[in-house]
Short mmCIF file of the C-alpha atoms (twelve columns), coordinates in Angstrom:
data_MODEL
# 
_entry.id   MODEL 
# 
loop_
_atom_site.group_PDB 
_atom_site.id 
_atom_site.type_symbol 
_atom_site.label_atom_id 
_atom_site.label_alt_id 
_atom_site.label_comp_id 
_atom_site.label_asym_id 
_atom_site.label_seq_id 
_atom_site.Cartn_x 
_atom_site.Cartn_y 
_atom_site.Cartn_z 
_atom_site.pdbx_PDB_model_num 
ATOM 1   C CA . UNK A 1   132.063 59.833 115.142 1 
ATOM 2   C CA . UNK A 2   134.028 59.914 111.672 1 
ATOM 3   C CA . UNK A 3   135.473 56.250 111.488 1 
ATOM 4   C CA . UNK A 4   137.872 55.125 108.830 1 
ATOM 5   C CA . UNK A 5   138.220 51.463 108.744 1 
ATOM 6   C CA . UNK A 6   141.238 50.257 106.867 1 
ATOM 7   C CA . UNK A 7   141.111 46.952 105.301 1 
ATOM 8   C CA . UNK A 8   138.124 46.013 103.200 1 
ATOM 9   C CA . UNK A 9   138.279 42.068 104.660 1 
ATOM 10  C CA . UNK A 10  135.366 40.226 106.106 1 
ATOM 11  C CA . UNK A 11  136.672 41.494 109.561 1 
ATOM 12  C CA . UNK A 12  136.567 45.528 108.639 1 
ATOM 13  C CA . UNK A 13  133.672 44.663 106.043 1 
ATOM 14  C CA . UNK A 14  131.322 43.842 108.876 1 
ATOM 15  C CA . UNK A 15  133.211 46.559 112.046 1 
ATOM 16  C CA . UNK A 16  131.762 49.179 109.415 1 
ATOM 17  C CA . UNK A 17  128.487 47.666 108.963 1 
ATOM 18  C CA . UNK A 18  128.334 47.666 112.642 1 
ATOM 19  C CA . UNK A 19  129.650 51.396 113.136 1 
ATOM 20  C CA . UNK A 20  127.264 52.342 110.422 1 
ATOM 21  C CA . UNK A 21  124.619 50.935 112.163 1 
ATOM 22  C CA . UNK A 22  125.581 52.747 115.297 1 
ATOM 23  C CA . UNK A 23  125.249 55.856 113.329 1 
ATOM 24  C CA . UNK A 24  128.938 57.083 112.522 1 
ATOM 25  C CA . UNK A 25  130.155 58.488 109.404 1 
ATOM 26  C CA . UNK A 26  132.288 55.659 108.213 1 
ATOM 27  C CA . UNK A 27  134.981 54.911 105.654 1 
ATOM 28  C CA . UNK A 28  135.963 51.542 104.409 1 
ATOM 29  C CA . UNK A 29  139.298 51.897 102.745 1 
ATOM 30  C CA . UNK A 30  140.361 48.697 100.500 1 
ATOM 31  C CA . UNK A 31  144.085 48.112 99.489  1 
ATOM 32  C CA . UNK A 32  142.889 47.570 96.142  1 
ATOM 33  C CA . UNK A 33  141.568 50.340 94.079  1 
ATOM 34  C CA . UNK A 34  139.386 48.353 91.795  1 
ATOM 35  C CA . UNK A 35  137.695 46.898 94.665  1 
ATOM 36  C CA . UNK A 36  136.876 50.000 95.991  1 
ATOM 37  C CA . UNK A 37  135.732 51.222 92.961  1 
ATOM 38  C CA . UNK A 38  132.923 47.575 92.865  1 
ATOM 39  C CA . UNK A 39  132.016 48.366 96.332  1 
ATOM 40  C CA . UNK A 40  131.040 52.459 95.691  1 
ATOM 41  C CA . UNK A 41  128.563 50.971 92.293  1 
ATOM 42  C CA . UNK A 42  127.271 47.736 93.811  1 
ATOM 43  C CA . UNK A 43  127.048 48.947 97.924  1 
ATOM 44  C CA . UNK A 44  127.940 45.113 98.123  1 
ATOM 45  C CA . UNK A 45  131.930 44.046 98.835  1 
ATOM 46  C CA . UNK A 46  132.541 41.408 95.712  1 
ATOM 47  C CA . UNK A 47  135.137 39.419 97.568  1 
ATOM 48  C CA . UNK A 48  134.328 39.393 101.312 1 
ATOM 49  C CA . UNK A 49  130.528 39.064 102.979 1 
ATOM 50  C CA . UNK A 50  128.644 39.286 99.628  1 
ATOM 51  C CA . UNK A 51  125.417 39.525 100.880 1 
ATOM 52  C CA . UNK A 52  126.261 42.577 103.367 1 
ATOM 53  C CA . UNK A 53  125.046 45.985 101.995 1 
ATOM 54  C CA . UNK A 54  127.160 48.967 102.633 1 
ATOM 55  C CA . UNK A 55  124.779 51.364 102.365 1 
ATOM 56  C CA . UNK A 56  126.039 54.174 104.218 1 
ATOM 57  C CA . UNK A 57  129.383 53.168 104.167 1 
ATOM 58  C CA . UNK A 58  131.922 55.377 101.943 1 
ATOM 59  C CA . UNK A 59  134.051 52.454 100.343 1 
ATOM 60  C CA . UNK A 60  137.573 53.954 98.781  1 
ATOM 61  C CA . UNK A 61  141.332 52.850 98.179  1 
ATOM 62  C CA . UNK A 62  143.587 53.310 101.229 1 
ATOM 63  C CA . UNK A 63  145.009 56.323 99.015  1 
ATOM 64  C CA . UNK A 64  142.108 58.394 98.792  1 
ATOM 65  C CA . UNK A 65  140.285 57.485 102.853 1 
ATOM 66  C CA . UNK A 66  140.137 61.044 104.816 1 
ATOM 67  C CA . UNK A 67  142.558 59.323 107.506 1 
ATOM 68  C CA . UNK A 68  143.783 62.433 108.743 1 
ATOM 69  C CA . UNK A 69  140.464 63.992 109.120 1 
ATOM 70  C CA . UNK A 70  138.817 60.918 110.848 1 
ATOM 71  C CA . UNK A 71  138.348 61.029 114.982 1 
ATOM 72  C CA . UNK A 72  139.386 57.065 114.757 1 
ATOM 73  C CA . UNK A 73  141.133 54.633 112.316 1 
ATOM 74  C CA . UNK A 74  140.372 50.874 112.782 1 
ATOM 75  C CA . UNK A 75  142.613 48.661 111.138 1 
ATOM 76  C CA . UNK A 76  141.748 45.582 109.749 1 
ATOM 77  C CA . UNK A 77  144.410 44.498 108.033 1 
ATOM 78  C CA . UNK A 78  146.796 41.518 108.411 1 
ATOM 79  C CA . UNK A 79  149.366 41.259 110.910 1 
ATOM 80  C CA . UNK A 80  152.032 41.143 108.193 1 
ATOM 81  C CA . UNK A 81  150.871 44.989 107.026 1 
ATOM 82  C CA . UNK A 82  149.992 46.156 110.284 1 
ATOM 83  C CA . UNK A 83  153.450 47.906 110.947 1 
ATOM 84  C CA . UNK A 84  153.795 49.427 107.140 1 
ATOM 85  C CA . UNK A 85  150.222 51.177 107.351 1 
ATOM 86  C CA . UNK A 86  150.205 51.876 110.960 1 
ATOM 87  C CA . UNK A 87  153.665 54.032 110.417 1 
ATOM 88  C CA . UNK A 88  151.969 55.499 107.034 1 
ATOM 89  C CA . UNK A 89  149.218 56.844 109.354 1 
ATOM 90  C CA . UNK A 90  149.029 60.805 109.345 1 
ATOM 91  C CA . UNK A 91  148.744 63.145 111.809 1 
ATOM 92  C CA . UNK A 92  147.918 61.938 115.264 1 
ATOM 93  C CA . UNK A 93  144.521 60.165 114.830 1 
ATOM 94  C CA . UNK A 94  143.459 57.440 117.400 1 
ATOM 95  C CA . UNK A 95  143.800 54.109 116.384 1 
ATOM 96  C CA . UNK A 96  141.760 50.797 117.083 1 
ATOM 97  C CA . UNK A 97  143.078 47.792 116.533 1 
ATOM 98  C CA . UNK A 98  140.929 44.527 114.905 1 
ATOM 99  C CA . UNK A 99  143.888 42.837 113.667 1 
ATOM 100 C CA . UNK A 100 144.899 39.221 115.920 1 
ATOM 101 C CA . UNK A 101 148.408 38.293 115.624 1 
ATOM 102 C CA . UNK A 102 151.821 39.505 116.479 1 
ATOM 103 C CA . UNK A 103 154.740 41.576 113.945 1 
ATOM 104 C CA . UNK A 104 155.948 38.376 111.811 1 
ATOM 105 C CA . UNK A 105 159.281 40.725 111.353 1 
ATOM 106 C CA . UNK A 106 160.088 41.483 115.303 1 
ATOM 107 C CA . UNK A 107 157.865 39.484 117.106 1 
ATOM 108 C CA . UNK A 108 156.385 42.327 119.020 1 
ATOM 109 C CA . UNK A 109 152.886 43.019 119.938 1 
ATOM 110 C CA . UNK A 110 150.754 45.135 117.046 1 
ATOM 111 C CA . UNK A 111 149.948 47.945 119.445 1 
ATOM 112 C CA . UNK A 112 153.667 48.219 119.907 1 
ATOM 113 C CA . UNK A 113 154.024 49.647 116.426 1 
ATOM 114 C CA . UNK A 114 151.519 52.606 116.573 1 
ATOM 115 C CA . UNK A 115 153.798 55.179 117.687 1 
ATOM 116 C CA . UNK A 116 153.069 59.277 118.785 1 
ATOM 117 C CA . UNK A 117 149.021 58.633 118.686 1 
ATOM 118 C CA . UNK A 118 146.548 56.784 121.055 1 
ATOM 119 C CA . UNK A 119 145.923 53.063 120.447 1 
ATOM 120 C CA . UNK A 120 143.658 50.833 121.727 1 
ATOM 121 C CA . UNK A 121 142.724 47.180 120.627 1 
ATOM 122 C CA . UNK A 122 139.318 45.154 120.064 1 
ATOM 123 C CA . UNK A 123 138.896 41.169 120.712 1 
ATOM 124 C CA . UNK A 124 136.548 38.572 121.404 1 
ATOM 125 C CA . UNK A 125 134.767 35.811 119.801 1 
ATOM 126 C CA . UNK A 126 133.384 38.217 117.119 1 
ATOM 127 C CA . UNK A 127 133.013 35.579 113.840 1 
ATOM 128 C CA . UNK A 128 132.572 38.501 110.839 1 
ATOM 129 C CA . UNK A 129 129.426 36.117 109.496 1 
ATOM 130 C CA . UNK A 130 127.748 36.729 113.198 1 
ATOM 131 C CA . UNK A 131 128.392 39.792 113.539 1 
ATOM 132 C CA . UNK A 132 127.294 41.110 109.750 1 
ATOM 133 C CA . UNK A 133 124.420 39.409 110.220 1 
ATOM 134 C CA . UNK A 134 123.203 41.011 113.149 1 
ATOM 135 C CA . UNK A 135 123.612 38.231 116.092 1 
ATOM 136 C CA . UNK A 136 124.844 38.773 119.590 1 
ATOM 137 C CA . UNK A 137 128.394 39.347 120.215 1 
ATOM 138 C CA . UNK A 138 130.347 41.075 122.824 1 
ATOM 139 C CA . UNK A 139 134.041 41.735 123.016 1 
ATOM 140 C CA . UNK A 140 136.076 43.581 124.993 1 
ATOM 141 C CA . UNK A 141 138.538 46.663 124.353 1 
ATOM 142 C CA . UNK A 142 142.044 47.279 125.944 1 
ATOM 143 C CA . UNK A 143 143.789 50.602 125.956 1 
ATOM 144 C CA . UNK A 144 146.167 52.110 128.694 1 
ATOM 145 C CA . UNK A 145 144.049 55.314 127.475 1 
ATOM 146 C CA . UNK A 146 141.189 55.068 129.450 1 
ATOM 147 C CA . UNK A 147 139.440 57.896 128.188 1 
ATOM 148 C CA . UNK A 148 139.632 56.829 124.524 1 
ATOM 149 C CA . UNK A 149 138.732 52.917 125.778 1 
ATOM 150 C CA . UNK A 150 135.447 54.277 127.169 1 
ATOM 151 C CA . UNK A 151 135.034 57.145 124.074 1 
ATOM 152 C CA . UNK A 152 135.072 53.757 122.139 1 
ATOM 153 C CA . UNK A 153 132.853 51.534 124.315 1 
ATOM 154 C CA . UNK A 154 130.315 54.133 124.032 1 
ATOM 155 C CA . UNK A 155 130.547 54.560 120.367 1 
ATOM 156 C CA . UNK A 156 130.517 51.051 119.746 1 
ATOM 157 C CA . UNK A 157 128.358 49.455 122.231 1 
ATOM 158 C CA . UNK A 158 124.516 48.548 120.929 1 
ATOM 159 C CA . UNK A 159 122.277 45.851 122.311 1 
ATOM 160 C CA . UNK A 160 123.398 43.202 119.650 1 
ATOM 161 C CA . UNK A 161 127.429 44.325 120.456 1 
ATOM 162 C CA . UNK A 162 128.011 44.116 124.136 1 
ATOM 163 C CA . UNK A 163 131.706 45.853 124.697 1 
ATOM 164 C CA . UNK A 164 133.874 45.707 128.138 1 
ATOM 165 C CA . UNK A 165 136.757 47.842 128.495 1 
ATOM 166 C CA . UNK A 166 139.815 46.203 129.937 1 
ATOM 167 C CA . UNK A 167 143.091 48.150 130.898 1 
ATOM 168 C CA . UNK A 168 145.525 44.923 130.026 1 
ATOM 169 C CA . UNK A 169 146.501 45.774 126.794 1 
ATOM 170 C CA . UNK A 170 149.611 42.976 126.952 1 
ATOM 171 C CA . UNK A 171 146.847 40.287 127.738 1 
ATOM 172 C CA . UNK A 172 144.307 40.762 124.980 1 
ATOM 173 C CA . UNK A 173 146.686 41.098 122.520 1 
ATOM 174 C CA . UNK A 174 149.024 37.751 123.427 1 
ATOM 175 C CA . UNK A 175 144.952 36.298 123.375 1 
ATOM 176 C CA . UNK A 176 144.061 37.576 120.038 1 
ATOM 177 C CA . UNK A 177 147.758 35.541 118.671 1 
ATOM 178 C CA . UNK A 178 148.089 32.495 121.107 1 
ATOM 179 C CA . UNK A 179 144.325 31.327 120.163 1 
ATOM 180 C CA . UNK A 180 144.885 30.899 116.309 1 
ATOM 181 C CA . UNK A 181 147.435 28.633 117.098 1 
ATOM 182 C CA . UNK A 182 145.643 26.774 119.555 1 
ATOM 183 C CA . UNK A 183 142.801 26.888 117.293 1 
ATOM 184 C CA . UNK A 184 145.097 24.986 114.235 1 
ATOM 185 C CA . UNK A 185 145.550 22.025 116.482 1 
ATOM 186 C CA . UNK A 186 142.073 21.570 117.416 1 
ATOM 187 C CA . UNK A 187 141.700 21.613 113.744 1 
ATOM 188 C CA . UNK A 188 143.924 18.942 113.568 1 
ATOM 189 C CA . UNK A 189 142.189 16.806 116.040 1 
ATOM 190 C CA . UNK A 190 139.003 16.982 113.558 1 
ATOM 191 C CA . UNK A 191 141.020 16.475 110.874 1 
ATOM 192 C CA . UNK A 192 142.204 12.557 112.060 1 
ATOM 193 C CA . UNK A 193 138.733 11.972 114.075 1 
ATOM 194 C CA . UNK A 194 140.408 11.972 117.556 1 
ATOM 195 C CA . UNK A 195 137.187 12.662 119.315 1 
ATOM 196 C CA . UNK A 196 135.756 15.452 121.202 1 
ATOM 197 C CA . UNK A 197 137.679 14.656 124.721 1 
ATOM 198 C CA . UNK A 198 141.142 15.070 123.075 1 
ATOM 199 C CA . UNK A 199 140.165 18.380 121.943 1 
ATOM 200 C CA . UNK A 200 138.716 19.605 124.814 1 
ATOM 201 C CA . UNK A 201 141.950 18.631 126.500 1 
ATOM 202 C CA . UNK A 202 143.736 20.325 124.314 1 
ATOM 203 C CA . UNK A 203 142.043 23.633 124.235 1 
ATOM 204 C CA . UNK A 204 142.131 23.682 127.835 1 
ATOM 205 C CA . UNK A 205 146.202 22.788 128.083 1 
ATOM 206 C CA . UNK A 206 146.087 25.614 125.105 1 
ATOM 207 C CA . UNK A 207 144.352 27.841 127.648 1 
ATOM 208 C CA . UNK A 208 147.216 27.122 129.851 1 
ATOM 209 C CA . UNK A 209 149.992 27.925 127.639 1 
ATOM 210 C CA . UNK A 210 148.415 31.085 126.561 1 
ATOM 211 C CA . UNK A 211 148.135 32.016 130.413 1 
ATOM 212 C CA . UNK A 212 152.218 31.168 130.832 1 
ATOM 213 C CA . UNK A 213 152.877 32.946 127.971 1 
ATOM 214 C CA . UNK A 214 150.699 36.128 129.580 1 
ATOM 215 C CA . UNK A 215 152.364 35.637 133.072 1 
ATOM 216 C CA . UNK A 216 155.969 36.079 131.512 1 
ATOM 217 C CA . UNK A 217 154.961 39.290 129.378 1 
ATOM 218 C CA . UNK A 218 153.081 40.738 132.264 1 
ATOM 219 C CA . UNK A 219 149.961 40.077 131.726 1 
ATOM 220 C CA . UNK A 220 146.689 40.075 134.393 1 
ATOM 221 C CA . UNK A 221 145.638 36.327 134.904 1 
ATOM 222 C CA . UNK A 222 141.999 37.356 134.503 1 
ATOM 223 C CA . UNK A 223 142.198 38.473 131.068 1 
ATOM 224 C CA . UNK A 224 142.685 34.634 129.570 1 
ATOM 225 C CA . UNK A 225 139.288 33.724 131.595 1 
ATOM 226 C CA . UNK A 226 137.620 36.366 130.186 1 
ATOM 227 C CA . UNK A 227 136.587 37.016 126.456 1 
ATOM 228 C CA . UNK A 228 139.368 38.080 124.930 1 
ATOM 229 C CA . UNK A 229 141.264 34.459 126.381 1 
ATOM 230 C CA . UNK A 230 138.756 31.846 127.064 1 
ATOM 231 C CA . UNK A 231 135.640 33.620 124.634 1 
ATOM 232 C CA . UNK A 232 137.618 33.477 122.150 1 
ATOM 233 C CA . UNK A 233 139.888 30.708 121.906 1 
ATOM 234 C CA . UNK A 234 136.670 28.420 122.526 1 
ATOM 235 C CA . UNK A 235 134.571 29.759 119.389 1 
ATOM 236 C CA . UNK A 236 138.015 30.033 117.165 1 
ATOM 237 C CA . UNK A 237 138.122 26.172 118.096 1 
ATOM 238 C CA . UNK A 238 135.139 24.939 117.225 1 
ATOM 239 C CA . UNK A 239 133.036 26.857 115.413 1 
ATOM 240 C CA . UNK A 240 132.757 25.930 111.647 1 
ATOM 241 C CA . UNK A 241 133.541 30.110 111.004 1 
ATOM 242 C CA . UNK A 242 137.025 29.535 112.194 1 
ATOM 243 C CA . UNK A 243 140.019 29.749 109.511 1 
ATOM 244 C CA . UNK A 244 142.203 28.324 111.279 1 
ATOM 245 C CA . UNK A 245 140.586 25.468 112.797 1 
ATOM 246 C CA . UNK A 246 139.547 24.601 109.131 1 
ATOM 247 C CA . UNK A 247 143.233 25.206 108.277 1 
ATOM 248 C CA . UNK A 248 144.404 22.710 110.631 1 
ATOM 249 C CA . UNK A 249 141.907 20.262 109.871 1 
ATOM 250 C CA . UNK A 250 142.713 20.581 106.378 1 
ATOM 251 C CA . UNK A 251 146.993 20.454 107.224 1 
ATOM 252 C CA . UNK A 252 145.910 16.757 109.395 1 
ATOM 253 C CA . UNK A 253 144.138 15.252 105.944 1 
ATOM 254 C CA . UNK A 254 146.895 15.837 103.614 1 
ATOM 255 C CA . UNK A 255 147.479 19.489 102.824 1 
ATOM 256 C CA . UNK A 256 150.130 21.881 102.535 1 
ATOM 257 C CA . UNK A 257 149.865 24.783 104.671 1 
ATOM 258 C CA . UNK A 258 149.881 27.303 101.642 1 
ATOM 259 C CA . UNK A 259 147.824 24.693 99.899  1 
ATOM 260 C CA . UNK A 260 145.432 24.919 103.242 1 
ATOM 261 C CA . UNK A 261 145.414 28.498 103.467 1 
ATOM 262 C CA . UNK A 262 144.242 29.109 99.346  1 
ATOM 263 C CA . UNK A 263 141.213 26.705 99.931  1 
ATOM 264 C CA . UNK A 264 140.237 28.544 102.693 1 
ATOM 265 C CA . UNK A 265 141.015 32.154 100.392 1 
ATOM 266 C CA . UNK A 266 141.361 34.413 103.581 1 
ATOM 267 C CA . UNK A 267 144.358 34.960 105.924 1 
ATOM 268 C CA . UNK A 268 145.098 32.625 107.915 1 
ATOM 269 C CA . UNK A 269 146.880 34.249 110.869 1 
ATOM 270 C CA . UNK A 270 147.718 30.820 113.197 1 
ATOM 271 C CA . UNK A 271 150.195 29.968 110.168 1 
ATOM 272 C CA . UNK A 272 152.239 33.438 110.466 1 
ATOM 273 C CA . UNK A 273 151.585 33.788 114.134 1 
ATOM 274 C CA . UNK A 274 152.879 30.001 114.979 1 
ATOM 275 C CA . UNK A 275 156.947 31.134 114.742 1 
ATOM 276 C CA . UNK A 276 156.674 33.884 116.131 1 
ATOM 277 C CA . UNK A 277 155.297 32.698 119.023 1 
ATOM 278 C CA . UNK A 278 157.223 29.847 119.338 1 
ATOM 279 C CA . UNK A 279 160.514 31.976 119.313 1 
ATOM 280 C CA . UNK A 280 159.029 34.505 121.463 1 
ATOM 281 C CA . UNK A 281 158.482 31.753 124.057 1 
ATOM 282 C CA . UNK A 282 162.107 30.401 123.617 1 
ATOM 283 C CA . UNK A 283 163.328 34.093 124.265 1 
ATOM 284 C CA . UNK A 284 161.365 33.991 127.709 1 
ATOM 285 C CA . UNK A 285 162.329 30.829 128.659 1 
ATOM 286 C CA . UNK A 286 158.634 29.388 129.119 1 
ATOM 287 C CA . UNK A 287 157.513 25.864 126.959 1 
ATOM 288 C CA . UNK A 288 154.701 26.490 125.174 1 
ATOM 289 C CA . UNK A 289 154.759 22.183 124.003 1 
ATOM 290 C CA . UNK A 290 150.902 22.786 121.832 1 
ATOM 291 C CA . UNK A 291 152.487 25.811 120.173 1 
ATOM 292 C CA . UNK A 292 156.052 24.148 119.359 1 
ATOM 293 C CA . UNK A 293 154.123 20.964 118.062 1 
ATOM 294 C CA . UNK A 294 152.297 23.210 115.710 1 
ATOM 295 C CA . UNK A 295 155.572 24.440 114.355 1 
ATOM 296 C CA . UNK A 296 157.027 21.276 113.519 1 
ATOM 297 C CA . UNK A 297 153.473 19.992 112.065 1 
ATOM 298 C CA . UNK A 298 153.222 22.894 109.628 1 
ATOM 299 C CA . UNK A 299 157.373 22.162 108.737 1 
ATOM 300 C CA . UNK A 300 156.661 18.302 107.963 1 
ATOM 301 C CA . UNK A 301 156.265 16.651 110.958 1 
ATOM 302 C CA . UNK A 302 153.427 14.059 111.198 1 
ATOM 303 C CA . UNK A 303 149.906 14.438 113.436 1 
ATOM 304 C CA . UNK A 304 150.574 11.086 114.898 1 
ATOM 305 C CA . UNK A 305 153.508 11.553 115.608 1 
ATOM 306 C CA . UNK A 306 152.861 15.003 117.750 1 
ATOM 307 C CA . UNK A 307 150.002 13.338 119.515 1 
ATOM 308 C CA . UNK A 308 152.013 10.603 120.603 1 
ATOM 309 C CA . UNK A 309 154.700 13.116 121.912 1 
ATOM 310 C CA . UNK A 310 152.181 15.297 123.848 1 
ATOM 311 C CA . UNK A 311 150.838 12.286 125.028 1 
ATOM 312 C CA . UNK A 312 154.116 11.016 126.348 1 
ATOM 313 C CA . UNK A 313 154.958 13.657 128.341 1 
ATOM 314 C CA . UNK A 314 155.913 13.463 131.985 1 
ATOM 315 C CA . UNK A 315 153.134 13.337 133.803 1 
ATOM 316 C CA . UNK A 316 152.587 16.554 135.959 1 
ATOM 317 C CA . UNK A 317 150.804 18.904 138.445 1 
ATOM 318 C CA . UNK A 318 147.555 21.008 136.376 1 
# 
């Protein structure tokens, strides 16, 4: 298979180490130019996963990657470029989608904006370090094409990358946004020391707004206990990999978001992600109290007093 993976981050860095390894012909197309250009003479990307060789990979600029003669594109790129390169796509190549988050501009799902061309999506708790480094992963991909969802389970499944196909493409991607979120204000409960049982609590009342949120968008119930829901929003919580449980933790001890977010030097999606999905949720009617709290954290408000107001809620029915 002739891959083209677009977006020369950590995240497409190590996909195209792993298609490599799987034998494709692979492209790794960088916005910038001059990082291209380091990649092609050292075989090692300067900014992202130093220590990951790229031998075998063609890295290039976005302008010069053989997208139109590729069988699939992968995108890696942010959630606020998604919509700009997927519409700059040619012809009518197959896309897979790495990128976790929703359109900051319209609030719709990613997959939404790949028009007149098959799309299909990747998630799971797939860290970039793990996964460059060669340690198990598995994740699971989501198409309504279920021909190109199995072309792409076979092309990408190997004994250290376990993939599952899963038709619920509304599921996995409302997973992929709703954990980053989650994942800030578990950050925050390391960030002020508030022990281990309020952040399992949390993640689990996270896991519960996620599945309300997937229940009003049509989503199957299954897919937030599987690894897409549950997989992921568990290692995006707590593993010391996770952007944007470091950016919350940071955000509880003192920081600015943007101050937060150039520490950590990657994107951060939780901090685009967090509107959207708060005013996505007040379109649909549904409280989503975690995701709101986050919202008013990153515009001022204090952790204490969010805890206290989570805390104080009426008592209820799990």
């Amino acid at each position: 298979m002739k891959a083209a993976v677009v977006g020369a981050g950590s995240w497409g860095t190590a996909f195209a180490r792993l298609m490599a390894d799987r034998g494709h012909e692979v492209t790794l197309a960088g916005r910038d130019p001059e990082q291209a250009r380091v990649m092609a003479e050292t075989g090692r990307n300067p900014r992202y996963l130093k220590s990951v060789s790229l031998h075998g990979i063609a890295p290039v600029s976005i302008a010069e990657a053989p997208l139109a003669a590729a069988d699939v594109v992968v995108l890696a790129v942010p959630s606020r470029a998604f919509g700009e390169v997927a519409a700059a796509l040619p012809g009518s190549v197959p896309v897979l989608s790495l990128t976790k988050g929703l359109d900051p501009a319209s609030g719709e799902r990613l997959s939404t904006l790949v028009r007149d061309r098959p799309v299909a999506v990747l998630s799971g708790p797939n860290f970039a370090e793990e996964v460059s480094d060669g340690l198990p992963a598995a994740a699971v991909i989501a198409s309504e094409d279920e021909a190109l969802a199995a072309e792409l389970q076979d092309a990408i499944n190997s004994l250290v990358f376990r993939v599952y196909v899963n038709p619920d493409v509304i599921g996995v991607e409302l997973c992929a946004a709703a954990k980053n979120v989650i994942a800030l204000a578990a950050g925050g409960v390391d960030g002020v020391g508030l022990g281990d049982n309020a952040k399992a609590a949390l993640i689990t009342r996270g896991l519960a707004e996620m599945s309300r949120l997937g229940e009003a968008c049509g989503a199957r119930p299954e897919t937030f206990s599987g690894l897409a829901g549950m997989g992921d929003l568990m290692v995006t919580c707590w593993s010391r990999h996770g952007r944007n449980r470091r950016a919350g933790e940071l955000i509880a001890r003192g920081a600015t978001p943007d101050e937060a977010a150039s520490e950590i030097g990657q994107v951060v999606e939780g901090l685009m992600t967090a509107p959207v999905l708060r005013d996505l949720s007040r379109r649909l009617e549904i409280e989503l109290p975690i995701t709101e709290g986050v919202c008013e954290v990153l515009s001022g408000r204090s952790l204490d007093e969010l805890v206290a107001g989570l805390m104080g809620r009426r008592p209820t029915a799990e």
